[in-house]
Amino acid sequence: MEEIILPNNGINLERMILWGNDIQTIQFTNSYPSLTRLELYANPNYTSIDLSIFPSLEELLINNTGISAIDLGNNGNLKTLNVSETTVSTLDLNDIPNLEDLYIADCGISTLNIASLTLKRLGIGENITSINLDSQPQLEYLSSKGLGMPSLDLSSNTGLKELSLNSYPLSTIDLSNNVNLEEITSLGTDAGGLTSLDFSNNTQLTEIYINEIFLQDIDITNCAVLEKATFRGVQSLQEIDFSGNTALSELEFAGIRYVGQPNTVLSEIDLSSNAQLVSASIEGFDGLDNLVLNGANSLESLRLWDLSLLTLNFNAPTIRELLISGVSLETIDITPLSNLEYFSLRYLPTTSVIYPTSNNIKAVTFFGTNFQELDFSNFNLCRVRLWENLQLEKLILTGI
């Protein structure tokens, strides 16, 4: 669709959403005094628009279009503006004092003056090389993407609740004043990223997502209300203390981003203080000597991938799902796991499993193991999956 012709009388039109139509021309033939929302996302051949005919406009999304300039002089009611992925190079925000949400990534704008605004949400990209956030103490959400930002001062943004850093170029960031922070995402690059994160003042954090291969130190000990923690690619991390995270219910902890480059430094993961932990996945720690589960009394799902553990003590009888892959254990003793329902072994030298006396296992998956014989007799199984167990000679399924 290349052209849209709208009716002469647009007095009742309140919303217009035209996504991904490859529009080149829209004939706005009159004023549209009732239009409050206009979305033209993903129309790269649409290059210009007269916004003066939309005096009541509150939400404008022109991201991923060919538009190179906009005049907001007649749009004083505007609350949401997205000009990301355009060629817009200048933006006068003085006539839209009611603006609350601004997204301005991957466009031609390099500096931004937001002193006249009272923003709640702000998204900026690597095109922005300079911005002063001191005038925005009420800002609740900030997303910064790309390597263009030489510095980012968040000391005045005391109302910040959610922070997303994507390809952040510096090694540290000061979050000590952001005491209301609830969620943080930090994604580094192969070229650089954060080496240290201090959340000691961020006691309201409930969710963190960290993917930083250069991260060495992190302090989360004061994050008592933290519920969900995801760490990926933390192959440089030296140590971590989960003892203060008593509300933690979900943990994904991976010390590897690329095959053959695991974390070889971290030697212990202690989850004994995490009594609310329900789900844990731990992967890629070649120096791990000790995994402490005693005290994780709510744990239901445990997944262990590519660890150097020589022993495993399953002092968590609540576990219902257990997956072990790439761990050098010849014998696995799961006798304490009387509630276990799903059991999976993959790529292990294991040749012996000691099962619970009271066996509740309903599904098993054995993939790439060295077992010569598997005896599931008298199990209450509903599903059996066996793949590439090249040494397997005998399978016993009687009484299931």
Tab-separated table of C-alpha atoms in Angstrom:
chain	number	residue	atom	x	y	z
A	1	MET	CA	0.000	0.000	0.000
A	2	GLU	CA	1.563	3.270	-1.141
A	3	GLU	CA	-1.158	5.889	-0.622
A	4	ILE	CA	-3.932	6.536	1.896
A	5	ILE	CA	-6.634	9.148	1.327
A	6	LEU	CA	-8.561	10.087	4.442
A	7	PRO	CA	-12.120	11.520	4.489
A	8	ASN	CA	-12.611	15.283	4.469
A	9	ASN	CA	-14.515	15.155	7.729
A	10	GLY	CA	-12.239	13.642	10.322
A	11	ILE	CA	-13.924	15.203	13.315
A	12	ASN	CA	-14.608	11.856	15.050
A	13	LEU	CA	-11.308	10.142	14.307
A	14	GLU	CA	-9.496	9.491	17.593
A	15	ARG	CA	-6.810	6.907	16.801
A	16	MET	CA	-4.840	6.034	13.655
A	17	ILE	CA	-2.427	3.086	13.629
A	18	LEU	CA	-0.626	2.281	10.376
A	19	TRP	CA	2.173	-0.204	11.030
A	20	GLY	CA	4.439	-1.715	8.359
A	21	ASN	CA	2.416	-0.765	5.278
A	22	ASP	CA	5.235	0.763	3.219
A	23	ILE	CA	3.167	3.926	2.893
A	24	GLN	CA	4.613	6.723	0.801
A	25	THR	CA	1.767	9.250	0.936
A	26	ILE	CA	-1.064	10.016	3.347
A	27	GLN	CA	-3.508	12.705	2.190
A	28	PHE	CA	-4.695	14.421	5.346
A	29	THR	CA	-7.403	16.575	3.784
A	30	ASN	CA	-8.620	18.425	6.857
A	31	SER	CA	-7.972	19.081	10.525
A	32	TYR	CA	-8.478	16.182	12.931
A	33	PRO	CA	-9.308	17.836	16.264
A	34	SER	CA	-10.181	14.580	18.059
A	35	LEU	CA	-7.145	12.511	17.036
A	36	THR	CA	-5.131	11.654	20.168
A	37	ARG	CA	-2.987	8.738	18.962
A	38	LEU	CA	-1.032	8.463	15.702
A	39	GLU	CA	1.286	5.539	14.964
A	40	LEU	CA	3.202	5.312	11.684
A	41	TYR	CA	5.773	2.712	12.771
A	42	ALA	CA	7.750	0.848	10.058
A	43	ASN	CA	6.875	2.929	7.009
A	44	PRO	CA	10.415	3.761	5.812
A	45	ASN	CA	9.272	5.489	2.616
A	46	TYR	CA	6.990	7.937	4.410
A	47	THR	CA	9.107	11.101	4.630
A	48	SER	CA	7.093	14.100	5.873
A	49	ILE	CA	4.081	15.000	7.969
A	50	ASP	CA	2.234	18.171	9.031
A	51	LEU	CA	1.410	17.742	12.711
A	52	SER	CA	-0.354	21.079	13.077
A	53	ILE	CA	-3.677	19.504	12.007
A	54	PHE	CA	-3.668	17.294	15.123
A	55	PRO	CA	-4.049	19.811	17.978
A	56	SER	CA	-5.255	17.164	20.473
A	57	LEU	CA	-2.493	14.666	19.766
A	58	GLU	CA	-1.253	12.899	22.908
A	59	GLU	CA	0.756	9.976	21.459
A	60	LEU	CA	2.968	10.145	18.362
A	61	LEU	CA	5.050	7.203	17.130
A	62	ILE	CA	6.947	7.799	13.899
A	63	ASN	CA	9.807	5.389	14.621
A	64	ASN	CA	11.301	3.521	11.671
A	65	THR	CA	10.023	5.981	9.083
A	66	GLY	CA	11.757	8.231	6.573
A	67	ILE	CA	10.627	11.388	8.344
A	68	SER	CA	13.515	13.840	8.743
A	69	ALA	CA	11.877	16.787	10.518
A	70	ILE	CA	8.849	17.492	12.708
A	71	ASP	CA	7.290	20.678	14.077
A	72	LEU	CA	5.526	20.185	17.407
A	73	GLY	CA	4.456	23.821	17.846
A	74	ASN	CA	0.734	22.973	17.754
A	75	ASN	CA	0.924	19.757	19.812
A	76	GLY	CA	0.973	21.037	23.363
A	77	ASN	CA	-1.017	18.028	24.627
A	78	LEU	CA	1.604	15.517	23.527
A	79	LYS	CA	2.493	12.981	26.254
A	80	THR	CA	4.328	10.255	24.298
A	81	LEU	CA	6.832	10.763	21.473
A	82	ASN	CA	8.941	8.180	19.641
A	83	VAL	CA	11.246	9.373	16.859
A	84	SER	CA	13.662	6.426	17.022
A	85	GLU	CA	15.051	5.015	13.750
A	86	THR	CA	14.389	8.182	11.784
A	87	THR	CA	16.666	10.816	10.254
A	88	VAL	CA	15.310	13.561	12.511
A	89	SER	CA	18.362	15.628	13.502
A	90	THR	CA	16.865	18.426	15.603
A	91	LEU	CA	13.991	18.437	18.050
A	92	ASP	CA	12.439	21.438	19.789
A	93	LEU	CA	10.687	20.233	22.942
A	94	ASN	CA	9.778	23.632	24.385
A	95	ASP	CA	6.183	23.578	23.081
A	96	ILE	CA	5.253	20.181	24.577
A	97	PRO	CA	5.548	20.672	28.360
A	98	ASN	CA	3.171	17.758	29.062
A	99	LEU	CA	5.496	15.182	27.503
A	100	GLU	CA	6.018	12.174	29.809
A	101	ASP	CA	7.495	9.457	27.557
A	102	LEU	CA	10.307	10.171	25.076
A	103	TYR	CA	12.161	7.640	22.905
A	104	ILE	CA	14.940	8.951	20.738
A	105	ALA	CA	17.312	6.140	19.739
A	106	ASP	CA	19.042	5.566	16.383
A	107	CYS	CA	18.301	8.908	14.795
A	108	GLY	CA	20.281	12.030	13.866
A	109	ILE	CA	19.948	13.832	17.195
A	110	SER	CA	23.206	13.996	19.175
A	111	THR	CA	22.365	16.416	21.992
A	112	LEU	CA	19.097	16.766	23.851
A	113	ASN	CA	17.775	19.516	26.106
A	114	ILE	CA	14.999	18.187	28.326
A	115	ALA	CA	15.097	20.858	31.032
A	116	SER	CA	11.575	22.083	30.164
A	117	LEU	CA	10.057	18.599	30.558
A	118	THR	CA	8.864	16.425	33.429
A	119	LEU	CA	9.513	12.973	32.043
A	120	LYS	CA	8.505	9.591	33.427
A	121	ARG	CA	10.138	7.411	30.751
A	122	LEU	CA	13.160	8.117	28.548
A	123	GLY	CA	14.871	5.959	25.930
A	124	ILE	CA	18.077	7.171	24.271
A	125	GLY	CA	20.466	5.552	21.785
A	126	GLU	CA	24.119	5.844	20.881
A	127	ASN	CA	23.361	8.867	18.722
A	128	ILE	CA	23.009	10.852	21.965
A	129	THR	CA	26.492	11.935	23.046
A	130	SER	CA	25.417	14.517	25.611
A	131	ILE	CA	22.427	14.768	27.941
A	132	ASN	CA	21.842	16.379	31.323
A	133	LEU	CA	19.375	14.503	33.494
A	134	ASP	CA	19.616	16.779	36.547
A	135	SER	CA	16.188	18.296	35.825
A	136	GLN	CA	14.444	14.900	35.974
A	137	PRO	CA	14.323	13.685	39.613
A	138	GLN	CA	10.894	12.151	38.926
A	139	LEU	CA	12.137	9.994	36.005
A	140	GLU	CA	11.007	6.387	36.580
A	141	TYR	CA	12.379	4.534	33.527
A	142	LEU	CA	15.619	5.061	31.607
A	143	SER	CA	16.975	3.033	28.696
A	144	SER	CA	20.409	3.833	27.309
A	145	LYS	CA	21.580	1.915	24.249
A	146	GLY	CA	24.892	2.059	22.436
A	147	LEU	CA	28.469	3.217	22.845
A	148	GLY	CA	27.999	6.917	22.151
A	149	MET	CA	27.442	8.110	25.724
A	150	PRO	CA	30.797	9.176	27.258
A	151	SER	CA	29.242	9.466	30.735
A	152	LEU	CA	25.897	9.091	32.447
A	153	ASP	CA	25.184	10.948	35.692
A	154	LEU	CA	22.120	9.511	37.464
A	155	SER	CA	22.722	11.142	40.836
A	156	SER	CA	19.696	13.468	40.519
A	157	ASN	CA	17.290	10.780	39.312
A	158	THR	CA	16.164	9.660	42.749
A	159	GLY	CA	12.769	8.487	41.467
A	160	LEU	CA	14.294	6.009	39.004
A	161	LYS	CA	12.650	2.572	39.255
A	162	GLU	CA	13.810	0.806	36.093
A	163	LEU	CA	17.180	1.106	34.322
A	164	SER	CA	18.310	-0.586	31.118
A	165	LEU	CA	21.915	-0.293	29.926
A	166	ASN	CA	22.593	-1.877	26.533
A	167	SER	CA	26.207	-1.787	25.309
A	168	TYR	CA	27.105	0.733	28.002
A	169	PRO	CA	30.715	1.785	27.246
A	170	LEU	CA	32.040	2.527	30.749
A	171	SER	CA	33.438	0.132	33.355
A	172	THR	CA	31.487	1.523	36.324
A	173	ILE	CA	28.262	3.380	37.048
A	174	ASP	CA	27.239	5.132	40.256
A	175	LEU	CA	23.762	4.074	41.422
A	176	SER	CA	24.162	5.094	45.055
A	177	ASN	CA	21.489	7.821	44.858
A	178	ASN	CA	18.959	5.661	43.018
A	179	VAL	CA	17.482	4.199	46.191
A	180	ASN	CA	14.092	3.515	44.558
A	181	LEU	CA	15.521	1.350	41.792
A	182	GLU	CA	13.461	-1.841	41.363
A	183	GLU	CA	14.714	-3.368	38.095
A	184	ILE	CA	18.004	-3.190	36.219
A	185	THR	CA	19.189	-4.691	32.940
A	186	SER	CA	22.833	-4.414	31.895
A	187	LEU	CA	24.095	-5.860	28.613
A	188	GLY	CA	27.771	-5.471	27.799
A	189	THR	CA	29.704	-6.094	24.588
A	190	ASP	CA	32.784	-8.081	23.582
A	191	ALA	CA	34.700	-4.797	23.354
A	192	GLY	CA	33.976	-3.612	26.881
A	193	GLY	CA	31.447	-3.156	29.630
A	194	LEU	CA	30.951	-2.917	33.341
A	195	THR	CA	33.625	-4.470	35.548
A	196	SER	CA	31.991	-3.573	38.858
A	197	LEU	CA	28.421	-3.148	40.101
A	198	ASP	CA	27.546	-1.889	43.551
A	199	PHE	CA	23.902	-2.278	44.579
A	200	SER	CA	24.508	-1.722	48.290
A	201	ASN	CA	22.172	1.316	48.340
A	202	ASN	CA	19.559	-0.219	46.036
A	203	THR	CA	17.573	-2.048	48.683
A	204	GLN	CA	14.338	-1.964	46.647
A	205	LEU	CA	15.701	-4.050	43.769
A	206	THR	CA	13.344	-6.905	42.864
A	207	GLU	CA	14.779	-7.977	39.505
A	208	ILE	CA	18.223	-7.878	37.885
A	209	TYR	CA	19.393	-9.071	34.471
A	210	ILE	CA	23.155	-8.909	33.928
A	211	ASN	CA	25.052	-10.033	30.817
A	212	GLU	CA	28.573	-8.651	31.238
A	213	ILE	CA	31.628	-10.727	30.310
A	214	PHE	CA	34.042	-8.271	32.004
A	215	LEU	CA	32.149	-8.024	35.294
A	216	GLN	CA	34.453	-8.986	38.178
A	217	ASP	CA	32.723	-7.666	41.294
A	218	ILE	CA	29.075	-7.267	42.259
A	219	ASP	CA	27.511	-6.373	45.599
A	220	ILE	CA	23.903	-7.505	46.074
A	221	THR	CA	24.103	-8.276	49.779
A	222	ASN	CA	21.629	-5.519	50.785
A	223	CYS	CA	19.035	-6.501	48.179
A	224	ALA	CA	16.734	-8.289	50.612
A	225	VAL	CA	13.626	-8.027	48.391
A	226	LEU	CA	15.357	-9.300	45.231
A	227	GLU	CA	13.062	-11.909	43.664
A	228	LYS	CA	14.560	-12.687	40.264
A	229	ALA	CA	18.248	-12.651	39.332
A	230	THR	CA	19.621	-13.492	35.887
A	231	PHE	CA	23.361	-13.539	35.206
A	232	ARG	CA	24.615	-14.549	31.771
A	233	GLY	CA	28.113	-14.501	30.355
A	234	VAL	CA	29.718	-13.517	33.675
A	235	GLN	CA	32.905	-15.376	32.864
A	236	SER	CA	35.114	-12.872	34.741
A	237	LEU	CA	33.135	-12.788	37.994
A	238	GLN	CA	35.379	-13.435	41.017
A	239	GLU	CA	32.753	-14.170	43.685
A	240	ILE	CA	29.150	-13.514	44.625
A	241	ASP	CA	27.234	-13.485	47.904
A	242	PHE	CA	23.543	-14.450	47.841
A	243	SER	CA	23.157	-14.564	51.637
A	244	GLY	CA	21.244	-11.280	51.839
A	245	ASN	CA	18.772	-12.158	49.083
A	246	THR	CA	16.255	-13.902	51.317
A	247	ALA	CA	13.319	-13.213	48.953
A	248	LEU	CA	15.075	-14.689	45.886
A	249	SER	CA	12.766	-17.113	44.051
A	250	GLU	CA	14.346	-17.396	40.556
A	251	LEU	CA	18.051	-17.648	39.767
A	252	GLU	CA	19.743	-18.111	36.400
A	253	PHE	CA	23.511	-18.035	36.780
A	254	ALA	CA	25.705	-18.658	33.732
A	255	GLY	CA	29.445	-18.080	33.666
A	256	ILE	CA	29.790	-18.703	29.950
A	257	ARG	CA	28.868	-16.833	26.791
A	258	TYR	CA	30.915	-18.736	24.227
A	259	VAL	CA	31.759	-22.444	24.059
A	260	GLY	CA	35.188	-23.059	25.563
A	261	GLN	CA	35.269	-19.811	27.576
A	262	PRO	CA	33.671	-20.618	30.956
A	263	ASN	CA	34.243	-18.905	34.274
A	264	THR	CA	37.270	-20.627	35.838
A	265	VAL	CA	37.577	-18.405	38.939
A	266	LEU	CA	34.349	-18.709	40.938
A	267	SER	CA	34.797	-21.593	43.367
A	268	GLU	CA	31.628	-21.579	45.494
A	269	ILE	CA	27.921	-20.856	45.118
A	270	ASP	CA	26.107	-20.840	48.449
A	271	LEU	CA	22.301	-20.857	48.329
A	272	SER	CA	21.785	-21.900	51.936
A	273	SER	CA	20.193	-18.552	52.883
A	274	ASN	CA	17.715	-18.567	49.996
A	275	ALA	CA	14.789	-20.353	51.604
A	276	GLN	CA	12.322	-18.873	49.086
A	277	LEU	CA	14.279	-20.056	46.036
A	278	VAL	CA	12.013	-22.077	43.717
A	279	SER	CA	14.035	-22.307	40.499
A	280	ALA	CA	17.819	-22.329	39.944
A	281	SER	CA	19.882	-22.842	36.782
A	282	ILE	CA	23.697	-22.818	37.096
A	283	GLU	CA	25.965	-23.165	34.066
A	284	GLY	CA	29.559	-22.814	32.925
A	285	PHE	CA	31.766	-22.619	36.043
A	286	ASP	CA	34.911	-24.698	35.510
A	287	GLY	CA	36.410	-23.760	38.871
A	288	LEU	CA	33.355	-24.525	40.991
A	289	ASP	CA	34.245	-26.741	43.940
A	290	ASN	CA	31.205	-26.299	46.133
A	291	LEU	CA	27.472	-25.854	45.574
A	292	VAL	CA	25.556	-25.432	48.837
A	293	LEU	CA	21.843	-26.235	48.662
A	294	ASN	CA	21.181	-27.016	52.315
A	295	GLY	CA	18.612	-24.420	53.421
A	296	ALA	CA	17.056	-23.877	49.988
A	297	ASN	CA	13.912	-25.462	51.337
A	298	SER	CA	11.529	-24.295	48.589
A	299	LEU	CA	13.639	-25.387	45.625
A	300	GLU	CA	11.547	-27.230	43.007
A	301	SER	CA	13.598	-26.919	39.810
A	302	LEU	CA	17.382	-27.335	39.605
A	303	ARG	CA	19.408	-27.329	36.378
A	304	LEU	CA	23.171	-27.827	36.431
A	305	TRP	CA	25.190	-27.435	33.230
A	306	ASP	CA	28.945	-27.786	32.595
A	307	LEU	CA	30.278	-27.526	36.134
A	308	SER	CA	33.502	-28.877	37.643
A	309	LEU	CA	31.780	-30.263	40.747
A	310	LEU	CA	33.131	-33.601	41.949
A	311	THR	CA	30.379	-34.134	44.536
A	312	LEU	CA	26.738	-33.129	44.814
A	313	ASN	CA	24.734	-33.137	48.017
A	314	PHE	CA	21.013	-32.749	47.326
A	315	ASN	CA	19.789	-31.478	50.679
A	316	ALA	CA	16.682	-30.021	49.076
A	317	PRO	CA	13.936	-32.659	49.228
A	318	THR	CA	11.401	-30.311	47.592
A	319	ILE	CA	13.080	-30.653	44.166
A	320	ARG	CA	10.619	-31.895	41.533
A	321	GLU	CA	12.724	-31.271	38.416
A	322	LEU	CA	16.437	-32.083	38.156
A	323	LEU	CA	18.631	-31.740	35.066
A	324	ILE	CA	22.363	-32.442	35.182
A	325	SER	CA	24.532	-31.973	32.088
A	326	GLY	CA	28.301	-31.907	31.606
A	327	VAL	CA	29.234	-32.572	35.234
A	328	SER	CA	32.017	-35.079	35.938
A	329	LEU	CA	30.217	-37.352	38.392
A	330	GLU	CA	30.457	-41.123	38.128
A	331	THR	CA	27.774	-41.714	40.769
A	332	ILE	CA	24.759	-39.502	41.449
A	333	ASP	CA	22.907	-40.010	44.716
A	334	ILE	CA	19.391	-38.546	44.645
A	335	THR	CA	17.990	-40.555	47.555
A	336	PRO	CA	16.811	-37.395	49.437
A	337	LEU	CA	14.647	-36.349	46.460
A	338	SER	CA	11.448	-38.232	47.243
A	339	ASN	CA	9.355	-35.576	45.445
A	340	LEU	CA	11.337	-35.768	42.200
A	341	GLU	CA	9.093	-36.067	39.109
A	342	TYR	CA	11.403	-35.238	36.192
A	343	PHE	CA	15.013	-36.443	35.995
A	344	SER	CA	17.430	-35.734	33.142
A	345	LEU	CA	21.090	-36.670	32.644
A	346	ARG	CA	23.016	-35.394	29.622
A	347	TYR	CA	26.634	-35.764	28.504
A	348	LEU	CA	27.930	-37.351	31.698
A	349	PRO	CA	30.456	-40.082	32.561
A	350	THR	CA	27.939	-41.259	35.178
A	351	THR	CA	27.412	-45.018	35.347
A	352	SER	CA	25.426	-45.223	38.590
A	353	VAL	CA	22.366	-43.475	40.030
A	354	ILE	CA	21.048	-44.124	43.532
A	355	TYR	CA	17.319	-43.445	43.456
A	356	PRO	CA	14.949	-42.557	46.320
A	357	THR	CA	13.349	-45.470	48.113
A	358	SER	CA	9.989	-43.775	47.640
A	359	ASN	CA	10.171	-43.110	43.919
A	360	ASN	CA	7.806	-40.560	42.379
A	361	ILE	CA	9.683	-40.044	39.089
A	362	LYS	CA	7.283	-39.699	36.149
A	363	ALA	CA	9.642	-38.734	33.307
A	364	VAL	CA	13.297	-39.386	32.501
A	365	THR	CA	15.641	-38.135	29.793
A	366	PHE	CA	19.073	-39.682	29.324
A	367	PHE	CA	21.110	-38.119	26.520
A	368	GLY	CA	24.728	-39.005	25.647
A	369	THR	CA	25.478	-41.004	28.815
A	370	ASN	CA	27.770	-44.031	29.357
A	371	PHE	CA	25.236	-46.359	30.964
A	372	GLN	CA	25.384	-49.962	29.782
A	373	GLU	CA	22.184	-50.822	31.622
A	374	LEU	CA	19.185	-48.727	32.678
A	375	ASP	CA	16.732	-50.249	35.113
A	376	PHE	CA	13.441	-48.363	35.484
A	377	SER	CA	11.476	-51.323	36.795
A	378	ASN	CA	8.603	-50.413	39.108
A	379	PHE	CA	8.964	-46.713	38.310
A	380	ASN	CA	5.730	-44.796	37.837
A	381	LEU	CA	6.921	-43.462	34.489
A	382	CYS	CA	4.809	-41.648	31.926
A	383	ARG	CA	7.649	-40.691	29.578
A	384	VAL	CA	11.079	-42.095	28.718
A	385	ARG	CA	13.504	-40.356	26.348
A	386	LEU	CA	16.812	-42.002	25.460
A	387	TRP	CA	19.156	-40.420	22.900
A	388	GLU	CA	22.714	-41.290	21.841
A	389	ASN	CA	23.518	-43.495	24.816
A	390	LEU	CA	26.040	-45.415	22.730
A	391	GLN	CA	27.116	-47.844	25.479
A	392	LEU	CA	23.571	-48.856	26.376
A	393	GLU	CA	22.975	-52.611	26.040
A	394	LYS	CA	20.015	-53.273	28.314
A	395	LEU	CA	16.842	-51.380	29.210
A	396	ILE	CA	14.479	-52.696	31.889
A	397	LEU	CA	10.959	-51.264	32.033
A	398	THR	CA	9.072	-54.007	33.818
A	399	GLY	CA	6.329	-53.001	36.244
A	400	ILE	CA	5.967	-49.382	35.071
